[in-house]
Short mmCIF file of C-alpha atoms in Angstrom, two decimals:
data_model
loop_
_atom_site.label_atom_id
_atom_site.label_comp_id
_atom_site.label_asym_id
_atom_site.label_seq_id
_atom_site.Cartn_x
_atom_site.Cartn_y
_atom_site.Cartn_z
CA UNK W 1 -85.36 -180.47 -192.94
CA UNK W 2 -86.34 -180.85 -196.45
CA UNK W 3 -83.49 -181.95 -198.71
CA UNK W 4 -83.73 -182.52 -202.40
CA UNK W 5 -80.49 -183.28 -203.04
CA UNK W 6 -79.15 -186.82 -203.75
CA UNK W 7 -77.87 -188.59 -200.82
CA UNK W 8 -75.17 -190.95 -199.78
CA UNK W 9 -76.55 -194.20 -198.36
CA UNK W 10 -73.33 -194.40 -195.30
CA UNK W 11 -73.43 -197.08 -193.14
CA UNK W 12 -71.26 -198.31 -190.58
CA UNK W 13 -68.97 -200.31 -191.59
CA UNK W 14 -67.93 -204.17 -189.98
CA UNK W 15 -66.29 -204.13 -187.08
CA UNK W 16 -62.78 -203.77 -186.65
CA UNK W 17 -62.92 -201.87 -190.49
CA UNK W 18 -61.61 -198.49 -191.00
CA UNK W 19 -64.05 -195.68 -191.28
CA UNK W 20 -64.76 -194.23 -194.24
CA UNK W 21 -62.76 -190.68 -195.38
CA UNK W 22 -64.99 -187.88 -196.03
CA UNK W 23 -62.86 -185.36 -198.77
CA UNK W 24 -63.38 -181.90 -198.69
CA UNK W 25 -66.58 -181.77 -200.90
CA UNK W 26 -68.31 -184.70 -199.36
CA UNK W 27 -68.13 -182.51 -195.96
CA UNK W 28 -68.93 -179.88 -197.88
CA UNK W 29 -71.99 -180.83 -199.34
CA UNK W 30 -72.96 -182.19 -195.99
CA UNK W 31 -72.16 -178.95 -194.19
CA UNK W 32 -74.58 -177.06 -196.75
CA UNK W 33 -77.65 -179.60 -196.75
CA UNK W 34 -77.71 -179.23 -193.08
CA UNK W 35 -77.28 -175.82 -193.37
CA UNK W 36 -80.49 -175.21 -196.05
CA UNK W 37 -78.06 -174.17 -198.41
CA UNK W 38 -78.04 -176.36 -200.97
CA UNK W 39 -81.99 -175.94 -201.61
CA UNK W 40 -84.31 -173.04 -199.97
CA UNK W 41 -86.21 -174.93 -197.42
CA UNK W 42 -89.94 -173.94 -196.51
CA UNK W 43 -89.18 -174.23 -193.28
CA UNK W 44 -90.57 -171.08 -190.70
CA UNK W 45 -87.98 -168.86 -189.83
CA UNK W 46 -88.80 -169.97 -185.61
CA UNK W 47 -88.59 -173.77 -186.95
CA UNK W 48 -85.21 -172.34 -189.26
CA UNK W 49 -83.91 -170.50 -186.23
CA UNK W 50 -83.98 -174.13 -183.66
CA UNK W 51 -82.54 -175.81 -185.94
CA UNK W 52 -79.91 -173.99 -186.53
CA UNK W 53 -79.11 -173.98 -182.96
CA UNK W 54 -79.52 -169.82 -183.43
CA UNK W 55 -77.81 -167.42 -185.70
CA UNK W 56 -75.03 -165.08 -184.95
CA UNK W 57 -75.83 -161.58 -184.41
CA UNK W 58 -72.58 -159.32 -183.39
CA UNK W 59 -74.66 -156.76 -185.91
CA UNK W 60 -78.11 -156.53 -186.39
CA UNK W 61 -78.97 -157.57 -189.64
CA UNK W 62 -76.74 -160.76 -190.00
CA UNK W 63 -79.37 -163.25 -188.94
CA UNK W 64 -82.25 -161.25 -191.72
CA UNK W 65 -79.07 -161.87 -194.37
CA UNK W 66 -78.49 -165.76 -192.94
CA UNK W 67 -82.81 -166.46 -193.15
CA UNK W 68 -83.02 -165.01 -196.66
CA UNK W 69 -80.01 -167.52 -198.17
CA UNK W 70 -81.46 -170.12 -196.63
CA UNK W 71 -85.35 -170.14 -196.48
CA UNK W 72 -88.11 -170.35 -199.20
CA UNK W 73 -90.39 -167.22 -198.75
CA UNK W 74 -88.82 -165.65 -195.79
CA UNK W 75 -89.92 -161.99 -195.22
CA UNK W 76 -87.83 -159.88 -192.62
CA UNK W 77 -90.75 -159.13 -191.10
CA UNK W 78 -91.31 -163.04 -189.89
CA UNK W 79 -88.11 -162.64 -187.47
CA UNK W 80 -89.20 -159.05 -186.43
CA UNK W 81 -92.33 -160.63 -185.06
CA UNK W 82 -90.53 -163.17 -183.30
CA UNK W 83 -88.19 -160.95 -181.67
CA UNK W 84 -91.24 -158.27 -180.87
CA UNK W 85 -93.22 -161.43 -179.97
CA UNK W 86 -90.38 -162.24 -177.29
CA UNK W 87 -90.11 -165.62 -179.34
CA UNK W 88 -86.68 -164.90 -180.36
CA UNK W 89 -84.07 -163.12 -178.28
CA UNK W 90 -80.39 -161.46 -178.90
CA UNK W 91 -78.12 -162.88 -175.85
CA UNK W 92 -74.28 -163.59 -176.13
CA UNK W 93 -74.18 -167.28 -175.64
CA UNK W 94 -72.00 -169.48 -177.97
CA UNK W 95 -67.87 -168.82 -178.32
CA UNK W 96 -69.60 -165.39 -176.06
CA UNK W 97 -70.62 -163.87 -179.44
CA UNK W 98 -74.60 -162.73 -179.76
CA UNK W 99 -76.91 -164.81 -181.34
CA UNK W 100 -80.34 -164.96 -182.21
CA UNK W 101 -82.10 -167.64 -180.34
CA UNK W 102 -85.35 -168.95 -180.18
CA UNK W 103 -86.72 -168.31 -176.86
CA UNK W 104 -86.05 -171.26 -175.34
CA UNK W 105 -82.84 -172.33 -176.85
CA UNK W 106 -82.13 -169.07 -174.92
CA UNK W 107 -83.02 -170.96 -171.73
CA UNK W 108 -80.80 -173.95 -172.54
CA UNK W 109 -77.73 -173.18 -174.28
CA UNK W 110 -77.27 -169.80 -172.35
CA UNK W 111 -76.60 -172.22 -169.40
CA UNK W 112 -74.95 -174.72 -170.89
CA UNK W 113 -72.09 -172.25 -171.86
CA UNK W 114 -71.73 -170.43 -168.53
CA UNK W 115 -67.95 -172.30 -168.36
CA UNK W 116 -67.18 -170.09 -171.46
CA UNK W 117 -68.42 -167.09 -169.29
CA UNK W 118 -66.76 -168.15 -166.27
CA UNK W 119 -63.08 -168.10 -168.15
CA UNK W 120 -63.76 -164.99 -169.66
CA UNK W 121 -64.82 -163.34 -166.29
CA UNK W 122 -61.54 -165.34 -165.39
CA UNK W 123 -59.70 -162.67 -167.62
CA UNK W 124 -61.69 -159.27 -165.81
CA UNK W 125 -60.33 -160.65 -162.56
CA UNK W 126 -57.69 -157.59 -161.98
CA UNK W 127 -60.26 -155.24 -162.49
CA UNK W 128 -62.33 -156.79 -159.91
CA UNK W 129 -60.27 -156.93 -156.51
CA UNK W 130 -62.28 -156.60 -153.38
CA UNK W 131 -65.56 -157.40 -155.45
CA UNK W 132 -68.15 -159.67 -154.15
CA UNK W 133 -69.70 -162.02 -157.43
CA UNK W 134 -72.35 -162.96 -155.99
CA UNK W 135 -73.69 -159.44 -154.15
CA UNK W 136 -72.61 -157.53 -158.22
CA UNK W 137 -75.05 -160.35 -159.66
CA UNK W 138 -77.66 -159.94 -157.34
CA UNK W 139 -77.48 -155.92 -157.68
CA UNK W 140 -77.17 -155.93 -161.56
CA UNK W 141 -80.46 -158.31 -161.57
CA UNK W 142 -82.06 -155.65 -159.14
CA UNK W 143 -80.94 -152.99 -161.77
CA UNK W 144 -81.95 -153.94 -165.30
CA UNK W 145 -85.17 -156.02 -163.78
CA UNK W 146 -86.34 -152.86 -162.35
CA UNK W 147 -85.69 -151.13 -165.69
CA UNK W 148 -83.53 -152.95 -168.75
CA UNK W 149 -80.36 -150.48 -168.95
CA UNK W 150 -77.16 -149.62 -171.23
CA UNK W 151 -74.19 -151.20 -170.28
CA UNK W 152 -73.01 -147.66 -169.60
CA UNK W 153 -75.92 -146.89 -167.45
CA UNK W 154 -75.56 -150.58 -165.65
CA UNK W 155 -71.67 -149.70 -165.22
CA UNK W 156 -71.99 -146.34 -163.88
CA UNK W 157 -74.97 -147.93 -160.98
CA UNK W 158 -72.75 -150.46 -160.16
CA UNK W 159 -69.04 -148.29 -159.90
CA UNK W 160 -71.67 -146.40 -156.79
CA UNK W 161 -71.31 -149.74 -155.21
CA UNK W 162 -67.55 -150.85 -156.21
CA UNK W 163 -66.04 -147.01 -156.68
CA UNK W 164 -62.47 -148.58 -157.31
CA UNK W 165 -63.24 -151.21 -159.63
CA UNK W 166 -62.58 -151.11 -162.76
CA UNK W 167 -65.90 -149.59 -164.81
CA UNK W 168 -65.70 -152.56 -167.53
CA UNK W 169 -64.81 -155.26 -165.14
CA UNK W 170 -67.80 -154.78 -163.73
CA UNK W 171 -70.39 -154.40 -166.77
CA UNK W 172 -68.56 -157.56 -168.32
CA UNK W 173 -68.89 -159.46 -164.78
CA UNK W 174 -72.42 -158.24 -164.84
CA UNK W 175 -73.11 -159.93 -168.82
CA UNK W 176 -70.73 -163.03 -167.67
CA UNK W 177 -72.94 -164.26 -164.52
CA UNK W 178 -76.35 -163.15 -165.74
CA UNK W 179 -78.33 -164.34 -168.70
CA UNK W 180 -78.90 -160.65 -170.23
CA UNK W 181 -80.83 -160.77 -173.48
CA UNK W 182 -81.42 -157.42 -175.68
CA UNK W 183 -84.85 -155.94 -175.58
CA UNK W 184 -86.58 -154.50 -179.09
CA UNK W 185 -86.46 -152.41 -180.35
CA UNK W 186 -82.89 -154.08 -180.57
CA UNK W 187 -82.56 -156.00 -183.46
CA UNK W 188 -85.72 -155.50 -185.60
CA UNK W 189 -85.87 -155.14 -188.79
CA UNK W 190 -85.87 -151.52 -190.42
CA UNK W 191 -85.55 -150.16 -186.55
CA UNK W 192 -83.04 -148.41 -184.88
CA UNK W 193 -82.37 -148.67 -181.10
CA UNK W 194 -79.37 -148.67 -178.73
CA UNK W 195 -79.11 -151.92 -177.20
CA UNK W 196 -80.67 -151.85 -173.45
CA UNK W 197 -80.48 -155.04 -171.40
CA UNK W 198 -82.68 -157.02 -168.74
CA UNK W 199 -82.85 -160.66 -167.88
CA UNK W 200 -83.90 -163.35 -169.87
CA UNK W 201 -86.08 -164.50 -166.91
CA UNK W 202 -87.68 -161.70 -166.66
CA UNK W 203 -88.50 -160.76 -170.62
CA UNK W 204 -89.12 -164.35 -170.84
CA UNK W 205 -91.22 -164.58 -168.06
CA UNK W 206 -89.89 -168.55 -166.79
CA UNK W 207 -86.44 -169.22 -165.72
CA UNK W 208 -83.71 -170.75 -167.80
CA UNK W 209 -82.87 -174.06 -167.45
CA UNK W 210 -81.43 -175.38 -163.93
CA UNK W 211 -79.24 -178.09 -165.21
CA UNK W 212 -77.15 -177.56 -167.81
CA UNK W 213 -75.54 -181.03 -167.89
CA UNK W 214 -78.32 -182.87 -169.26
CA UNK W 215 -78.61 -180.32 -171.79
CA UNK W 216 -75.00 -181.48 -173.10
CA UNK W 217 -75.63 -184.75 -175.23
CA UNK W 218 -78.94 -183.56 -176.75
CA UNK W 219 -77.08 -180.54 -178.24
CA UNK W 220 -74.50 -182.71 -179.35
CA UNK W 221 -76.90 -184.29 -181.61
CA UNK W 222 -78.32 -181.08 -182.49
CA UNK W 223 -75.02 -179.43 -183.06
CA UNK W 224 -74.66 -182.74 -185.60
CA UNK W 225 -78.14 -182.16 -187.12
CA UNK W 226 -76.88 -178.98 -188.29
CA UNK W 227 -73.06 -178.91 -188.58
CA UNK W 228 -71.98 -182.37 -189.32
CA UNK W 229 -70.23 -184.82 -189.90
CA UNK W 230 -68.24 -183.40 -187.41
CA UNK W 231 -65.09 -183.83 -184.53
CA UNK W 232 -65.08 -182.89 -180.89
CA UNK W 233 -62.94 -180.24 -181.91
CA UNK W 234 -65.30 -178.83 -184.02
CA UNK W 235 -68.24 -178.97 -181.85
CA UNK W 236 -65.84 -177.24 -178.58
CA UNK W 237 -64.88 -174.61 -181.67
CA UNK W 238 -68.67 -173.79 -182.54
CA UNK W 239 -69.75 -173.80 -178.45
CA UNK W 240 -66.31 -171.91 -177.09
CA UNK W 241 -66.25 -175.11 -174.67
CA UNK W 242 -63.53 -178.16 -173.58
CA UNK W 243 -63.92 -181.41 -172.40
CA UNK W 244 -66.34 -182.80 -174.90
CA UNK W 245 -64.87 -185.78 -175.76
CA UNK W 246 -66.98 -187.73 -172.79
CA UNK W 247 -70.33 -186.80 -174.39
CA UNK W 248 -69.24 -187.90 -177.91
CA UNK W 249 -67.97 -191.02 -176.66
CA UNK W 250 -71.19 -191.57 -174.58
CA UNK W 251 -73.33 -191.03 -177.97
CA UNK W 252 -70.66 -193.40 -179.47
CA UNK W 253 -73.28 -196.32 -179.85
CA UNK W 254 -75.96 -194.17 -181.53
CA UNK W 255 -73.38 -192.66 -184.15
CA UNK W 256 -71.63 -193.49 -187.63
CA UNK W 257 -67.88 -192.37 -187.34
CA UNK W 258 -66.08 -191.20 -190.56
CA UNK W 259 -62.45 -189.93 -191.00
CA UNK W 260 -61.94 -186.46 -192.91
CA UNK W 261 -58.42 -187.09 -195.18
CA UNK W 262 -56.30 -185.82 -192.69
CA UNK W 263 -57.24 -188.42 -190.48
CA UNK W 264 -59.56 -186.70 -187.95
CA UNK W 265 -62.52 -188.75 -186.33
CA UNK W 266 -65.50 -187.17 -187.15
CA UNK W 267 -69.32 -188.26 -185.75
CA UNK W 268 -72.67 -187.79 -187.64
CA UNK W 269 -75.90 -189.11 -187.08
CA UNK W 270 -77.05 -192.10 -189.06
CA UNK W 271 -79.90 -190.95 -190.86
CA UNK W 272 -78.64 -186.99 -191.38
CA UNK W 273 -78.16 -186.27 -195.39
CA UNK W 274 -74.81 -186.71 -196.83
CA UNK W 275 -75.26 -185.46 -200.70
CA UNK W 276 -73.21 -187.08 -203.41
CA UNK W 277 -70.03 -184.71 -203.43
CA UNK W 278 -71.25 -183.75 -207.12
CA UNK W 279 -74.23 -182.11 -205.79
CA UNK W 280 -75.11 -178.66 -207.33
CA UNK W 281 -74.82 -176.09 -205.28
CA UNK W 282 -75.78 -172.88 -205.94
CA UNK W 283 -74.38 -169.42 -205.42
CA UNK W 284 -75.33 -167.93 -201.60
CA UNK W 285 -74.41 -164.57 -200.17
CA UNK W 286 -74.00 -164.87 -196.65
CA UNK W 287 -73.74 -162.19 -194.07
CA UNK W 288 -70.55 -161.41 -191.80
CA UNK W 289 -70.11 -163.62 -188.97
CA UNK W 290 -72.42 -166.68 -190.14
CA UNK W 291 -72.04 -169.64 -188.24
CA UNK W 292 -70.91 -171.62 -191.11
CA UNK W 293 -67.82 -170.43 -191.47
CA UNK W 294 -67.21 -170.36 -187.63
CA UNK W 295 -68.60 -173.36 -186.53
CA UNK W 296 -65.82 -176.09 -187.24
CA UNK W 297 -61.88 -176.17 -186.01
CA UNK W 298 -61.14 -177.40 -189.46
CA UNK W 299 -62.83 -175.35 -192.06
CA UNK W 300 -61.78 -176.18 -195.10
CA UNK W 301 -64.92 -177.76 -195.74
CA UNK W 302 -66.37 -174.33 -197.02
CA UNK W 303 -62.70 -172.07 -196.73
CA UNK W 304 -60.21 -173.15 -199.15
CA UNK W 305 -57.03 -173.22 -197.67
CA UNK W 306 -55.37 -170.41 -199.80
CA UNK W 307 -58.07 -168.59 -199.21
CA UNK W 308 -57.91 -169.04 -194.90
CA UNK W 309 -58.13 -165.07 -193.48
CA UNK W 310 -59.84 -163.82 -196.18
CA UNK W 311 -62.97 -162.91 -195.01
CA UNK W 312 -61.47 -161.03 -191.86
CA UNK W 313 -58.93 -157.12 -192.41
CA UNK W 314 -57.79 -157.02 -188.64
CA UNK W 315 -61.34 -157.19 -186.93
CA UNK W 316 -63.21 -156.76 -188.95
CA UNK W 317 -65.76 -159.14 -190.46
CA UNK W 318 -66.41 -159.42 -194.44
CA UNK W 319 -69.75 -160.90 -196.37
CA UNK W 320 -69.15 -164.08 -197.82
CA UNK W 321 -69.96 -165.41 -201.44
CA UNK W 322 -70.39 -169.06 -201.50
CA UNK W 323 -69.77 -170.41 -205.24
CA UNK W 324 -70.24 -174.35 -205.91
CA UNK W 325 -70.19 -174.53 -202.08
CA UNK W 326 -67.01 -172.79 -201.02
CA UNK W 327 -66.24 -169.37 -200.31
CA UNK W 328 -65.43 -167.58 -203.51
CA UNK W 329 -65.42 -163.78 -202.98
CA UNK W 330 -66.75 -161.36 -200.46
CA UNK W 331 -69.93 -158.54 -201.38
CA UNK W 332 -71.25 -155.17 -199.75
CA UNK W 333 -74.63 -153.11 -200.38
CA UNK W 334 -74.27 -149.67 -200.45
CA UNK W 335 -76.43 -147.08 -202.56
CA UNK W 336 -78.46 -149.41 -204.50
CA UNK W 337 -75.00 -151.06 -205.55
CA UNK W 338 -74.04 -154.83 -204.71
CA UNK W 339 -70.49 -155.33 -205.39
CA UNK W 340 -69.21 -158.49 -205.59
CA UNK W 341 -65.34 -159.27 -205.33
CA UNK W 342 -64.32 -162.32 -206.62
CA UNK W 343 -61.22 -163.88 -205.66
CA UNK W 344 -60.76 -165.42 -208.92
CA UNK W 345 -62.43 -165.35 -211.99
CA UNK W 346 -65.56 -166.03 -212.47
CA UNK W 347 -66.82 -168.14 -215.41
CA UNK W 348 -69.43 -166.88 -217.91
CA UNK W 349 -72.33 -169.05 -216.12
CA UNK W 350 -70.88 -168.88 -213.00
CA UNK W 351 -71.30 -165.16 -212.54
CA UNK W 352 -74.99 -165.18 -214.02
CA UNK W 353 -75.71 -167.73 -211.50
CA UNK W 354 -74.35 -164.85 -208.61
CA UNK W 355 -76.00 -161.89 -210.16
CA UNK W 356 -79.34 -164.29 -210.28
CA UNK W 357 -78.96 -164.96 -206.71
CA UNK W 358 -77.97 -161.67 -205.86
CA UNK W 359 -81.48 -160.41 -207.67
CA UNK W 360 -83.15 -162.69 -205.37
CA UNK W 361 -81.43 -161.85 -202.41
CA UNK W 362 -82.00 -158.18 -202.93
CA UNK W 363 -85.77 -158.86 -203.17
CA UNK W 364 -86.23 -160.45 -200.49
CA UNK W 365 -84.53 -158.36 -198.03
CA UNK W 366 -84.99 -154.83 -200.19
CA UNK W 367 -88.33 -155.12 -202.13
CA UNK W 368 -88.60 -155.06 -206.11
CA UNK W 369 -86.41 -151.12 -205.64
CA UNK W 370 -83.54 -151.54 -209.00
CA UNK W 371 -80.08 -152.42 -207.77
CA UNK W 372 -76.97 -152.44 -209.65
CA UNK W 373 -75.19 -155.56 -209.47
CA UNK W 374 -71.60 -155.43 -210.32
CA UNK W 375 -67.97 -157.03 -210.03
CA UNK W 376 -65.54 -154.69 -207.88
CA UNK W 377 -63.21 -154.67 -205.25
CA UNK W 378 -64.81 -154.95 -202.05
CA UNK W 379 -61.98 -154.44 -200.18
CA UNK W 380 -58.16 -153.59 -199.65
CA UNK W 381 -56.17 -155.82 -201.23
CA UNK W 382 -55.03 -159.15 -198.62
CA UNK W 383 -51.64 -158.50 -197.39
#
C-alpha cells in the first residue's frame, strides 16, 4: 500500500512501560491510510479488493462508490471484469452481510465465518422442526448446481421436500450451510439482474478452503493491515465472530500494543503506517454500508460521538461524507444533482474541497455528463 503521508515512527516500548494512548485522530489517521483514504493509491482494483479483506455489497453499486474514493484511475469497468471474469464474487460472509470478494478470499473467509452462520441458522430453528440439515444441504447443492436459482425458486423446490416447514427457514438454512455466491449479471456495473444463486465451488470451479482454523491468525493480521490499530472487540465486530482473544494473544509476540484514551488494548502491526494525527485528509464520499464505518466496536475514530446514528433512519443506510477524516454530512445522486447535507457548517475552503471531490467522484463513476453539485437536506431531520 502506497502511503504518502507522514508517519509515526511507534515502537514498543520497555518492558513493564505503559503503552502508548492513541487519541481519536491518531486512530483516525491510521484507520484512513490503511484504508487508501488519505491518498488515491494506484493500486488494481483485484490487488484494492484483497486488501481490503472485500467490500460490502448489501446493494450493488456500494463497492464501484468504495473503489472510486479510494483508488487512482479506477474505471467501473475494472471490477465488472472481475466479477464477469469470476475473479470477484458477491457472497454474504462477514457480520452475514454481502461482500465483494476476490475469488479466493471467497474460499477462505466464507469458511472461516460459518460460526456466524451457524447462530443465525440457530435463530430459523422453529421454522425448521422435523428437518434434516444435512439431507436440505445436500438437496439445495443438487438444486442451484444443476441450475443457479432465486431464493424464491430454491424455497419453493425445497418446501416439495419439507411441505410444513417454514418457506424462509428453509431458503435461509439453505444460504447458512452452503457457500452461495451471486452469479452476473448480479452486480455489474450499468447491468440489471435479479440475483440467482449457485455454489461457490462450482462458479469457482475448486473448493473452498477445508480448514478454517488456520485461516484465523493470518486474517488477524490482515484484518490489522487494513483496519488497525485495533482491539479484539473490534476485529469480532468487523467478522460477526467471538472468542478471538486466543488468536490475538497468540500473535502477541509479533505485535506493538497501544491503548486508545479510554483505556482499551488495541494491536497493530509494527511496520503498518500510523500518520502524524495532523495529516491532511481530504474530503471522501463514501457509499452506504462501507466497511469503515462498520468495522470497529468503538467507532469514534471516524463517527463523532454526537454524531453516533446518523448515518442510519430505522434501516435504512445513508452515504457518508468524510471531512478532515470524520464523518461530516451524508450525500445522494439523483437527476444529475449531488446533494450534500452537512451536519454543520461548512467553511469557505472546506466546501470547495467537497464540491472538488465530488467533481471527481462524479467522473469517475458518471463520465464528463454536467452535474449540479449543491448543499441540501438529504434527509429527514434526526429525531
Amino acid at each position: 500500500m502506497q502511503n504518502t503521508a507522514k508517519t509515526t515512527s511507534t515502537t514498543a516500548p520497555p518492558a513493564g512501560s505503559p503503552a502508548p494512548v492513541l487519541g481519536p485522530r491518531a486512530l483516525n489517521r491510521a484507520t484512513l491510510a490503511r484504508q487508501l483514504l488519505l491518498t488515491p493509491s494506484p493500486m488494481s482494483a483485484k490487488d484494492a479488493l484483497a486488501h481490503l479483506l472485500g467490500l460490502q455489497a448489501q446493494n450493488v453499486k456500494p463497492p464501484y462508490y468504495a473503489l472510486a474514493a479510494r483508488l487512482d484511475g479506477f474505471v467501473p469497468e475494472e471490477l465488472s471484469r472481475l466479477m464477469a471474469d469470476r475473479e470477484a464474487v458477491r457472497i454474504v460472509t462477514m457480520r452475514s452481510t454481502i461482500h465483494t470478494h476476490t475469488a479466493a478470499d471467497c474460499r477462505t473467509l466464507r469458511p472461516l465465518v460459518q460460526p456466524a452462520m451457524d447462530r443465525e441458522l440457530a435463530n430459523f430453528r422453529k421454522g425448521l422442526v422435523g428437518v434434516d440439515l444435512g439431507r436440505l444441504a445436500a438437496l439445495a447443492r443438487d438444486l442451484v448446481e444443476t441450475e443457479p436459482r432465486t431464493m424464491k425458486q430454491l424455497r419453493e423446490a425445497l418446501l416439495v421436500e419439507w411441505p410444513h416447514a417454514d418457506p424462509q427457514s428453509l431458503s435461509v438454512a439453505a444460504r447458512c450451510l452452503l457457500p452461495l455466491v451471486q452469479v452476473t449479471p448480479r452486480g455489474l456495473w450499468g447491468r440489471s439482474g435479479q440475483v440467482t444463486l449457485t455454489t461457490a465451488e462450482h462458479w469457482l470451479g475448486r473448493a473452498t478452503a477445508p480448514d478454517p482454523a488456520s485461516l484465523l491468525e493470518p486474517t488477524v493480521l490482515r484484518y490489522l493491515a487494513a483496519f488497525g490499530p485495533a482491539s479484539v472487540k473490534d476485529m469480532q465486530t468487523w467478522a460477526g465472530l467471538t472468542r478471538l482473544r486466543d488468536a490475538f494473544e497468540r500473535l502477541r509476540p509479533r505485535l506493538l500494543t497501544f491503548r486508545d484514551e479510554r483505556g482499551t488494548e488495541l494491536f497493530d502491526l509494527p511496520d503498518a503506517p500510523r500518520p502524524d494525527p495532523d495529516t491532511p485528509a481530504p474530503p471522501r464520499f463514501l457509499p452506504e454500508f462501507d466497511n469503515l464505518l462498520l468495522s470497529h466496536a468503538d467507532r469514534t475514530r471516524v463517527v463523532p460521538a454526537d454524531l453516533k446514528g446518523r448515518t442510519w433512519t430505522g434501516n435504512q443506510a445513508h452515504r457518508a461524507l468524510l471531512v478532515d477524516g470524520f464523518l461530516a454530512g451524508l450525500w445522494r445522486l439523483e437527476d444529475r444533482t449531488l446533494t450534500v447535507g452537512p451536519f454543520g457548517e461548512f467553511a469557505k475552503d472546506q466546501w470547495a474541497a467537497v464540491a472538488e471531490e465530488g467533481e471527481r467522484m462524479l467522473a469517475v463513476l458518471h463520465g464528463p455528463a454536467a452535474y449540479d453539485i449543491r448543499l441540501g437536506r438529504v434527509v429527514p431531520e434526526h429525531g
